[in-house]
PDB file of C-alpha atoms in Angstrom:
ATOM      1  CA  UNK A   1       0.000   0.000   0.000  1.00 74.00           C
ATOM      2  CA  UNK A   2       1.307   3.443  -0.948  1.00 76.00           C
ATOM      3  CA  UNK A   3       2.629   5.666   1.827  1.00 83.00           C
ATOM      4  CA  UNK A   4       2.456   9.471   1.840  1.00 85.00           C
ATOM      5  CA  UNK A   5       5.374  11.654   2.941  1.00 84.00           C
ATOM      6  CA  UNK A   6       4.209  14.001   5.710  1.00 85.00           C
ATOM      7  CA  UNK A   7       6.752  16.636   4.632  1.00 82.00           C
ATOM      8  CA  UNK A   8       6.191  17.032   0.877  1.00 84.00           C
ATOM      9  CA  UNK A   9       3.123  14.799   0.248  1.00 82.00           C
ATOM     10  CA  UNK A  10       5.018  12.569  -2.196  1.00 82.00           C
ATOM     11  CA  UNK A  11       3.468   9.099  -2.517  1.00 84.00           C
ATOM     12  CA  UNK A  12       5.904   6.217  -2.000  1.00 82.00           C
ATOM     13  CA  UNK A  13       5.009   2.653  -3.039  1.00 82.00           C
ATOM     14  CA  UNK A  14       6.104   1.057   0.254  1.00 82.00           C
ATOM     15  CA  UNK A  15       7.148   1.812   3.818  1.00 83.00           C
ATOM     16  CA  UNK A  16      10.796   1.053   3.006  1.00 79.00           C
ATOM     17  CA  UNK A  17      10.806   3.473   0.067  1.00 79.00           C
ATOM     18  CA  UNK A  18       9.164   6.124   2.279  1.00 81.00           C
ATOM     19  CA  UNK A  19      11.896   5.620   4.887  1.00 78.00           C
ATOM     20  CA  UNK A  20      14.543   6.072   2.197  1.00 75.00           C
ATOM     21  CA  UNK A  21      12.764   9.146   0.824  1.00 78.00           C
ATOM     22  CA  UNK A  22      12.554  10.792   4.272  1.00 80.00           C
ATOM     23  CA  UNK A  23      16.350  10.920   4.457  1.00 75.00           C
ATOM     24  CA  UNK A  24      16.221  13.549   1.683  1.00 75.00           C
ATOM     25  CA  UNK A  25      14.417  15.823   4.164  1.00 80.00           C
ATOM     26  CA  UNK A  26      16.397  14.995   7.310  1.00 79.00           C
ATOM     27  CA  UNK A  27      19.811  15.396   5.683  1.00 76.00           C
ATOM     28  CA  UNK A  28      20.776  11.878   6.768  1.00 80.00           C
ATOM     29  CA  UNK A  29      23.307  10.241   4.417  1.00 84.00           C
ATOM     30  CA  UNK A  30      23.660   6.594   5.427  1.00 82.00           C
ATOM     31  CA  UNK A  31      25.159   5.349   2.135  1.00 85.00           C
ATOM     32  CA  UNK A  32      28.922   5.862   2.061  1.00 90.00           C
ATOM     33  CA  UNK A  33      31.322   5.354  -0.869  1.00 90.00           C
ATOM     34  CA  UNK A  34      34.060   2.867   0.052  1.00 90.00           C
ATOM     35  CA  UNK A  35      36.483   4.527  -2.381  1.00 87.00           C
ATOM     36  CA  UNK A  36      36.314   8.206  -1.401  1.00 87.00           C
ATOM     37  CA  UNK A  37      34.102   8.264   1.732  1.00 81.00           C
ATOM     38  CA  UNK A  38      31.523  10.589   0.146  1.00 87.00           C
ATOM     39  CA  UNK A  39      28.049   9.969   1.608  1.00 88.00           C
ATOM     40  CA  UNK A  40      24.580   9.920   0.030  1.00 86.00           C
ATOM     41  CA  UNK A  41      20.990   9.937   1.249  1.00 80.00           C
ATOM     42  CA  UNK A  42      19.862   7.438  -1.399  1.00 80.00           C
ATOM     43  CA  UNK A  43      21.402   4.104  -2.377  1.00 83.00           C
ATOM     44  CA  UNK A  44      20.721   4.773  -6.070  1.00 82.00           C
ATOM     45  CA  UNK A  45      22.768   7.992  -5.810  1.00 84.00           C
ATOM     46  CA  UNK A  46      25.648   6.015  -4.309  1.00 88.00           C
ATOM     47  CA  UNK A  47      25.488   3.513  -7.187  1.00 87.00           C
ATOM     48  CA  UNK A  48      25.577   6.368  -9.706  1.00 85.00           C
ATOM     49  CA  UNK A  49      28.516   7.966  -7.884  1.00 88.00           C
ATOM     50  CA  UNK A  50      30.544   4.728  -7.816  1.00 88.00           C
ATOM     51  CA  UNK A  51      30.507   4.759 -11.628  1.00 86.00           C
ATOM     52  CA  UNK A  52      32.638   7.938 -11.532  1.00 84.00           C
ATOM     53  CA  UNK A  53      35.345   5.723 -10.015  1.00 88.00           C
ATOM     54  CA  UNK A  54      34.818   2.609 -12.145  1.00 88.00           C
ATOM     55  CA  UNK A  55      34.180   4.393 -15.456  1.00 86.00           C
ATOM     56  CA  UNK A  56      31.161   2.171 -16.068  1.00 89.00           C
ATOM     57  CA  UNK A  57      28.670   3.622 -18.572  1.00 89.00           C
ATOM     58  CA  UNK A  58      25.699   1.257 -18.743  1.00 89.00           C
ATOM     59  CA  UNK A  59      23.250   3.649 -20.430  1.00 89.00           C
ATOM     60  CA  UNK A  60      23.722   3.661 -24.218  1.00 91.00           C
ATOM     61  CA  UNK A  61      22.041   5.895 -26.784  1.00 90.00           C
ATOM     62  CA  UNK A  62      20.234   3.775 -29.396  1.00 90.00           C
ATOM     63  CA  UNK A  63      20.687   6.520 -32.013  1.00 87.00           C
ATOM     64  CA  UNK A  64      24.449   7.111 -31.892  1.00 86.00           C
ATOM     65  CA  UNK A  65      25.771   4.453 -29.452  1.00 81.00           C
ATOM     66  CA  UNK A  66      27.258   7.041 -27.064  1.00 87.00           C
ATOM     67  CA  UNK A  67      27.254   5.740 -23.482  1.00 89.00           C
ATOM     68  CA  UNK A  68      26.623   7.445 -20.138  1.00 88.00           C
ATOM     69  CA  UNK A  69      27.114   6.651 -16.466  1.00 86.00           C
ATOM     70  CA  UNK A  70      23.790   8.275 -15.488  1.00 84.00           C
ATOM     71  CA  UNK A  71      20.333   7.569 -16.868  1.00 87.00           C
ATOM     72  CA  UNK A  72      19.485  11.273 -16.584  1.00 84.00           C
ATOM     73  CA  UNK A  73      22.513  12.137 -18.739  1.00 85.00           C
ATOM     74  CA  UNK A  74      21.268   9.725 -21.404  1.00 88.00           C
ATOM     75  CA  UNK A  75      17.801  11.327 -21.331  1.00 87.00           C
ATOM     76  CA  UNK A  76      19.357  14.789 -21.766  1.00 85.00           C
ATOM     77  CA  UNK A  77      21.567  13.511 -24.600  1.00 87.00           C
ATOM     78  CA  UNK A  78      18.662  11.915 -26.488  1.00 88.00           C
ATOM     79  CA  UNK A  79      17.060  15.367 -26.672  1.00 86.00           C
ATOM     80  CA  UNK A  80      19.997  16.513 -28.842  1.00 84.00           C
ATOM     81  CA  UNK A  81      18.668  14.030 -31.430  1.00 87.00           C
ATOM     82  CA  UNK A  82      14.940  14.679 -30.971  1.00 87.00           C
ATOM     83  CA  UNK A  83      15.198  18.452 -30.481  1.00 84.00           C
ATOM     84  CA  UNK A  84      12.888  18.185 -27.464  1.00 88.00           C
ATOM     85  CA  UNK A  85      13.156  21.080 -24.992  1.00 89.00           C
ATOM     86  CA  UNK A  86      10.687  20.300 -22.177  1.00 89.00           C
ATOM     87  CA  UNK A  87      11.847  22.925 -19.662  1.00 89.00           C
ATOM     88  CA  UNK A  88      10.203  26.307 -20.315  1.00 90.00           C
ATOM     89  CA  UNK A  89      11.033  29.667 -18.744  1.00 90.00           C
ATOM     90  CA  UNK A  90       7.897  31.165 -17.160  1.00 89.00           C
ATOM     91  CA  UNK A  91       9.169  34.707 -17.844  1.00 87.00           C
ATOM     92  CA  UNK A  92      10.216  34.730 -21.525  1.00 88.00           C
ATOM     93  CA  UNK A  93       9.060  31.242 -22.595  1.00 87.00           C
ATOM     94  CA  UNK A  94      12.507  30.155 -23.809  1.00 88.00           C
ATOM     95  CA  UNK A  95      12.811  26.363 -23.899  1.00 89.00           C
ATOM     96  CA  UNK A  96      15.696  24.214 -22.655  1.00 89.00           C
ATOM     97  CA  UNK A  97      16.761  20.591 -22.938  1.00 86.00           C
ATOM     98  CA  UNK A  98      17.986  20.391 -19.344  1.00 84.00           C
ATOM     99  CA  UNK A  99      16.458  21.636 -16.098  1.00 86.00           C
ATOM    100  CA  UNK A 100      19.905  22.869 -14.976  1.00 82.00           C
ATOM    101  CA  UNK A 101      20.085  25.075 -18.085  1.00 84.00           C
ATOM    102  CA  UNK A 102      16.694  26.571 -17.211  1.00 88.00           C
ATOM    103  CA  UNK A 103      17.836  27.294 -13.639  1.00 85.00           C
ATOM    104  CA  UNK A 104      20.942  29.054 -14.954  1.00 82.00           C
ATOM    105  CA  UNK A 105      18.855  31.002 -17.467  1.00 85.00           C
ATOM    106  CA  UNK A 106      16.518  32.289 -14.728  1.00 86.00           C
ATOM    107  CA  UNK A 107      19.443  34.245 -13.225  1.00 83.00           C
ATOM    108  CA  UNK A 108      19.200  36.526 -16.280  1.00 81.00           C
ATOM    109  CA  UNK A 109      15.716  37.601 -15.207  1.00 86.00           C
ATOM    110  CA  UNK A 110      16.397  37.826 -11.465  1.00 85.00           C
ATOM    111  CA  UNK A 111      19.670  39.706 -11.968  1.00 83.00           C
ATOM    112  CA  UNK A 112      21.405  37.282  -9.609  1.00 85.00           C
ATOM    113  CA  UNK A 113      25.103  36.778 -10.411  1.00 87.00           C
ATOM    114  CA  UNK A 114      26.454  34.199  -7.975  1.00 87.00           C
ATOM    115  CA  UNK A 115      29.575  33.271  -9.971  1.00 87.00           C
ATOM    116  CA  UNK A 116      32.545  35.634  -9.509  1.00 90.00           C
ATOM    117  CA  UNK A 117      35.842  35.673 -11.426  1.00 90.00           C
ATOM    118  CA  UNK A 118      38.750  35.217  -9.006  1.00 90.00           C
ATOM    119  CA  UNK A 119      41.024  37.295 -11.277  1.00 88.00           C
ATOM    120  CA  UNK A 120      39.032  40.455 -12.050  1.00 89.00           C
ATOM    121  CA  UNK A 121      35.966  40.038  -9.779  1.00 87.00           C
ATOM    122  CA  UNK A 122      33.462  40.331 -12.656  1.00 89.00           C
ATOM    123  CA  UNK A 123      30.295  38.421 -11.754  1.00 89.00           C
ATOM    124  CA  UNK A 124      28.200  36.145 -13.946  1.00 88.00           C
ATOM    125  CA  UNK A 125      24.727  34.680 -13.789  1.00 83.00           C
ATOM    126  CA  UNK A 126      25.901  31.310 -15.141  1.00 82.00           C
ATOM    127  CA  UNK A 127      28.788  29.075 -14.103  1.00 83.00           C
ATOM    128  CA  UNK A 128      29.502  28.097 -17.716  1.00 82.00           C
ATOM    129  CA  UNK A 129      29.858  31.789 -18.626  1.00 84.00           C
ATOM    130  CA  UNK A 130      32.372  32.210 -15.813  1.00 89.00           C
ATOM    131  CA  UNK A 131      34.382  29.215 -17.096  1.00 87.00           C
ATOM    132  CA  UNK A 132      34.380  30.712 -20.582  1.00 85.00           C
ATOM    133  CA  UNK A 133      35.408  34.109 -19.188  1.00 89.00           C
ATOM    134  CA  UNK A 134      38.331  32.617 -17.245  1.00 89.00           C
ATOM    135  CA  UNK A 135      39.845  31.492 -20.546  1.00 87.00           C
ATOM    136  CA  UNK A 136      40.235  35.175 -21.522  1.00 85.00           C
ATOM    137  CA  UNK A 137      42.697  35.388 -18.621  1.00 88.00           C
ATOM    138  CA  UNK A 138      44.445  32.051 -19.162  1.00 88.00           C
ATOM    139  CA  UNK A 139      44.395  32.071 -22.992  1.00 85.00           C
ATOM    140  CA  UNK A 140      43.293  28.435 -22.854  1.00 88.00           C
ATOM    141  CA  UNK A 141      41.703  27.176 -26.109  1.00 88.00           C
ATOM    142  CA  UNK A 142      41.018  23.491 -25.490  1.00 88.00           C
ATOM    143  CA  UNK A 143      38.696  22.835 -28.459  1.00 88.00           C
ATOM    144  CA  UNK A 144      40.539  22.030 -31.724  1.00 90.00           C
ATOM    145  CA  UNK A 145      39.122  21.749 -35.248  1.00 89.00           C
ATOM    146  CA  UNK A 146      39.956  18.365 -36.787  1.00 89.00           C
ATOM    147  CA  UNK A 147      39.978  19.912 -40.293  1.00 89.00           C
ATOM    148  CA  UNK A 148      42.246  22.968 -39.975  1.00 92.00           C
ATOM    149  CA  UNK A 149      43.548  22.685 -36.370  1.00 89.00           C
ATOM    150  CA  UNK A 150      42.105  26.075 -35.367  1.00 91.00           C
ATOM    151  CA  UNK A 151      41.533  26.203 -31.607  1.00 91.00           C
ATOM    152  CA  UNK A 152      38.683  27.752 -29.654  1.00 90.00           C
ATOM    153  CA  UNK A 153      37.865  28.728 -26.086  1.00 85.00           C
ATOM    154  CA  UNK A 154      34.313  27.392 -26.317  1.00 83.00           C
ATOM    155  CA  UNK A 155      32.981  24.074 -27.604  1.00 83.00           C
ATOM    156  CA  UNK A 156      30.041  25.933 -29.187  1.00 80.00           C
ATOM    157  CA  UNK A 157      32.503  28.123 -31.125  1.00 84.00           C
ATOM    158  CA  UNK A 158      34.151  24.987 -32.509  1.00 87.00           C
ATOM    159  CA  UNK A 159      30.774  23.572 -33.579  1.00 83.00           C
ATOM    160  CA  UNK A 160      29.896  26.819 -35.345  1.00 80.00           C
ATOM    161  CA  UNK A 161      33.358  26.986 -36.945  1.00 86.00           C
ATOM    162  CA  UNK A 162      32.979  23.482 -38.385  1.00 85.00           C
ATOM    163  CA  UNK A 163      30.093  24.773 -40.486  1.00 81.00           C
ATOM    164  CA  UNK A 164      32.546  27.097 -42.291  1.00 81.00           C
ATOM    165  CA  UNK A 165      34.018  23.922 -43.762  1.00 86.00           C
ATOM    166  CA  UNK A 166      30.597  22.532 -44.737  1.00 81.00           C
ATOM    167  CA  UNK A 167      28.979  25.950 -45.632  1.00 79.00           C
ATOM    168  CA  UNK A 168      25.870  24.686 -43.830  1.00 81.00           C
ATOM    169  CA  UNK A 169      23.489  27.497 -42.745  1.00 85.00           C
ATOM    170  CA  UNK A 170      20.409  25.845 -41.243  1.00 84.00           C
ATOM    171  CA  UNK A 171      19.098  28.843 -39.247  1.00 86.00           C
ATOM    172  CA  UNK A 172      16.900  31.251 -41.242  1.00 90.00           C
ATOM    173  CA  UNK A 173      15.533  34.638 -40.152  1.00 91.00           C
ATOM    174  CA  UNK A 174      11.722  34.618 -40.330  1.00 90.00           C
ATOM    175  CA  UNK A 175      11.699  38.365 -41.115  1.00 91.00           C
ATOM    176  CA  UNK A 176      14.243  38.805 -43.929  1.00 93.00           C
ATOM    177  CA  UNK A 177      15.147  35.159 -44.740  1.00 91.00           C
ATOM    178  CA  UNK A 178      18.855  35.717 -44.113  1.00 92.00           C
ATOM    179  CA  UNK A 179      20.571  32.452 -43.113  1.00 90.00           C
ATOM    180  CA  UNK A 180      23.119  31.683 -40.413  1.00 87.00           C
ATOM    181  CA  UNK A 181      25.363  28.777 -39.526  1.00 80.00           C
ATOM    182  CA  UNK A 182      24.429  28.885 -35.829  1.00 79.00           C
ATOM    183  CA  UNK A 183      21.455  29.742 -33.639  1.00 82.00           C
ATOM    184  CA  UNK A 184      23.158  32.430 -31.479  1.00 80.00           C
ATOM    185  CA  UNK A 185      24.027  34.431 -34.618  1.00 84.00           C
ATOM    186  CA  UNK A 186      20.405  34.181 -35.746  1.00 89.00           C
ATOM    187  CA  UNK A 187      19.176  35.361 -32.315  1.00 87.00           C
ATOM    188  CA  UNK A 188      21.676  38.232 -32.414  1.00 87.00           C
ATOM    189  CA  UNK A 189      20.496  39.180 -35.914  1.00 91.00           C
ATOM    190  CA  UNK A 190      16.818  39.104 -34.879  1.00 91.00           C
ATOM    191  CA  UNK A 191      17.525  41.871 -32.370  1.00 90.00           C
ATOM    192  CA  UNK A 192      18.307  44.184 -35.302  1.00 89.00           C
ATOM    193  CA  UNK A 193      14.619  43.768 -36.179  1.00 92.00           C
ATOM    194  CA  UNK A 194      13.172  43.877 -32.644  1.00 91.00           C
ATOM    195  CA  UNK A 195      15.539  46.429 -31.066  1.00 90.00           C
ATOM    196  CA  UNK A 196      15.776  44.195 -27.988  1.00 90.00           C
ATOM    197  CA  UNK A 197      18.742  44.835 -25.664  1.00 90.00           C
ATOM    198  CA  UNK A 198      18.676  42.070 -23.028  1.00 88.00           C
ATOM    199  CA  UNK A 199      22.236  42.510 -21.696  1.00 88.00           C
ATOM    200  CA  UNK A 200      22.454  45.157 -18.966  1.00 91.00           C
ATOM    201  CA  UNK A 201      25.590  46.528 -17.318  1.00 91.00           C
ATOM    202  CA  UNK A 202      25.367  45.996 -13.555  1.00 90.00           C
ATOM    203  CA  UNK A 203      27.528  49.084 -12.952  1.00 91.00           C
ATOM    204  CA  UNK A 204      25.920  51.841 -15.054  1.00 94.00           C
ATOM    205  CA  UNK A 205      22.733  50.148 -16.406  1.00 92.00           C
ATOM    206  CA  UNK A 206      23.629  50.670 -20.094  1.00 93.00           C
ATOM    207  CA  UNK A 207      21.956  47.973 -22.212  1.00 92.00           C
ATOM    208  CA  UNK A 208      23.299  46.014 -25.189  1.00 91.00           C
ATOM    209  CA  UNK A 209      21.843  43.744 -27.849  1.00 88.00           C
ATOM    210  CA  UNK A 210      24.890  41.445 -27.746  1.00 86.00           C
ATOM    211  CA  UNK A 211      26.575  39.765 -24.802  1.00 86.00           C
ATOM    212  CA  UNK A 212      30.058  40.281 -26.270  1.00 84.00           C
ATOM    213  CA  UNK A 213      29.358  44.035 -26.467  1.00 87.00           C
ATOM    214  CA  UNK A 214      28.439  43.995 -22.773  1.00 90.00           C
ATOM    215  CA  UNK A 215      31.652  42.109 -21.959  1.00 87.00           C
ATOM    216  CA  UNK A 216      33.711  44.694 -23.859  1.00 87.00           C
ATOM    217  CA  UNK A 217      31.851  47.517 -22.124  1.00 91.00           C
ATOM    218  CA  UNK A 218      32.473  46.018 -18.662  1.00 91.00           C
ATOM    219  CA  UNK A 219      36.209  46.349 -19.273  1.00 90.00           C
ATOM    220  CA  UNK A 220      35.780  50.137 -19.315  1.00 89.00           C
ATOM    221  CA  UNK A 221      34.809  49.760 -15.653  1.00 92.00           C
ATOM    222  CA  UNK A 222      37.366  47.097 -14.655  1.00 90.00           C
ATOM    223  CA  UNK A 223      40.281  48.463 -16.711  1.00 89.00           C
ATOM    224  CA  UNK A 224      40.999  44.963 -18.005  1.00 90.00           C
ATOM    225  CA  UNK A 225      42.900  44.881 -21.344  1.00 89.00           C
ATOM    226  CA  UNK A 226      43.271  41.240 -22.390  1.00 88.00           C
ATOM    227  CA  UNK A 227      44.113  41.874 -26.074  1.00 88.00           C
ATOM    228  CA  UNK A 228      47.843  42.490 -26.643  1.00 90.00           C
ATOM    229  CA  UNK A 229      49.643  43.576 -29.824  1.00 90.00           C
ATOM    230  CA  UNK A 230      52.379  41.071 -30.735  1.00 89.00           C
ATOM    231  CA  UNK A 231      54.428  43.855 -32.389  1.00 89.00           C
ATOM    232  CA  UNK A 232      54.612  46.564 -29.718  1.00 91.00           C
ATOM    233  CA  UNK A 233      52.840  44.953 -26.735  1.00 91.00           C
ATOM    234  CA  UNK A 234      50.165  47.668 -26.550  1.00 91.00           C
ATOM    235  CA  UNK A 235      47.063  46.351 -24.790  1.00 91.00           C
ATOM    236  CA  UNK A 236      43.379  46.884 -25.544  1.00 89.00           C
ATOM    237  CA  UNK A 237      40.049  46.194 -23.856  1.00 86.00           C
ATOM    238  CA  UNK A 238      38.347  45.130 -27.114  1.00 84.00           C
ATOM    239  CA  UNK A 239      39.567  42.855 -29.920  1.00 85.00           C
ATOM    240  CA  UNK A 240      38.264  45.293 -32.579  1.00 85.00           C
ATOM    241  CA  UNK A 241      40.531  48.012 -31.158  1.00 88.00           C
ATOM    242  CA  UNK A 242      43.502  45.645 -31.376  1.00 89.00           C
ATOM    243  CA  UNK A 243      42.684  44.829 -35.021  1.00 90.00           C
ATOM    244  CA  UNK A 244      42.448  48.550 -35.822  1.00 90.00           C
ATOM    245  CA  UNK A 245      45.794  49.130 -34.097  1.00 91.00           C
ATOM    246  CA  UNK A 246      47.513  46.266 -35.959  1.00 89.00           C
ATOM    247  CA  UNK A 247      46.481  47.822 -39.282  1.00 89.00           C
ATOM    248  CA  UNK A 248      48.573  50.874 -38.330  1.00 87.00           C
ATOM    249  CA  UNK A 249      51.663  48.634 -38.190  1.00 84.00           C
ATOM    250  CA  UNK A 250      50.797  47.179 -41.599  1.00 82.00           C
ATOM    251  CA  UNK A 251      50.473  50.705 -43.087  1.00 76.00           C
ATOM    252  CA  UNK A 252      53.815  51.705 -41.522  1.00 72.00           C
ATOM    253  CA  UNK A 253      55.554  48.748 -43.181  1.00 68.00           C
ATOM    254  CA  UNK A 254      53.984  49.392 -46.598  1.00 61.00           C
TER     255      UNK A 254
END
């Protein structure tokens, strides 16, 4: 007979499953990993964790044969094939494949920026954005094109770059029919029609239609100049300013 949790009203199929479920409320973690001593409230979570040590990936995608250690990871992956985006933002109705992506997205609306750069103290609403930002300090470009060996800071940038080899442009503007190789470029282009400026400076409240324009603008507040001329070592806050400067050297040599 099903048992009801007195805390959250969840129905559990048996008394034993209710007892296990209650540990998620009490904070009790009776299931301990024998390899690293990390503890879990649920036995199934311990089993999933142990696979991070063993490398076991029992959940295989039937469409591309890629394997995963977690069933939830497989479900998320399958959506890359089906295009399903079941998690919808209640504010702007954007759709996401993963619940975690929706949670990160919501920070944009709340203005919350819990992720801070340890180098320049700039704050971000999403952890992934912080990781990407850190590469502007380290110069790390871990994603390499298998065709031309170009390297990129972001995996998405590599994916978009690969379309320059295939000339594929699957994303079409519904207003003017212009086509783009990636969805972010299409979204950016659409703002030229709508006038939308969703990226707001937390210091002076100036708004921008593009996130990279906001990032460049923020450097006017922080004083950061990550773009350095290889000829004279002059530094710039924006890559376009560096390109303009480099042309001066080319003219001088001509």
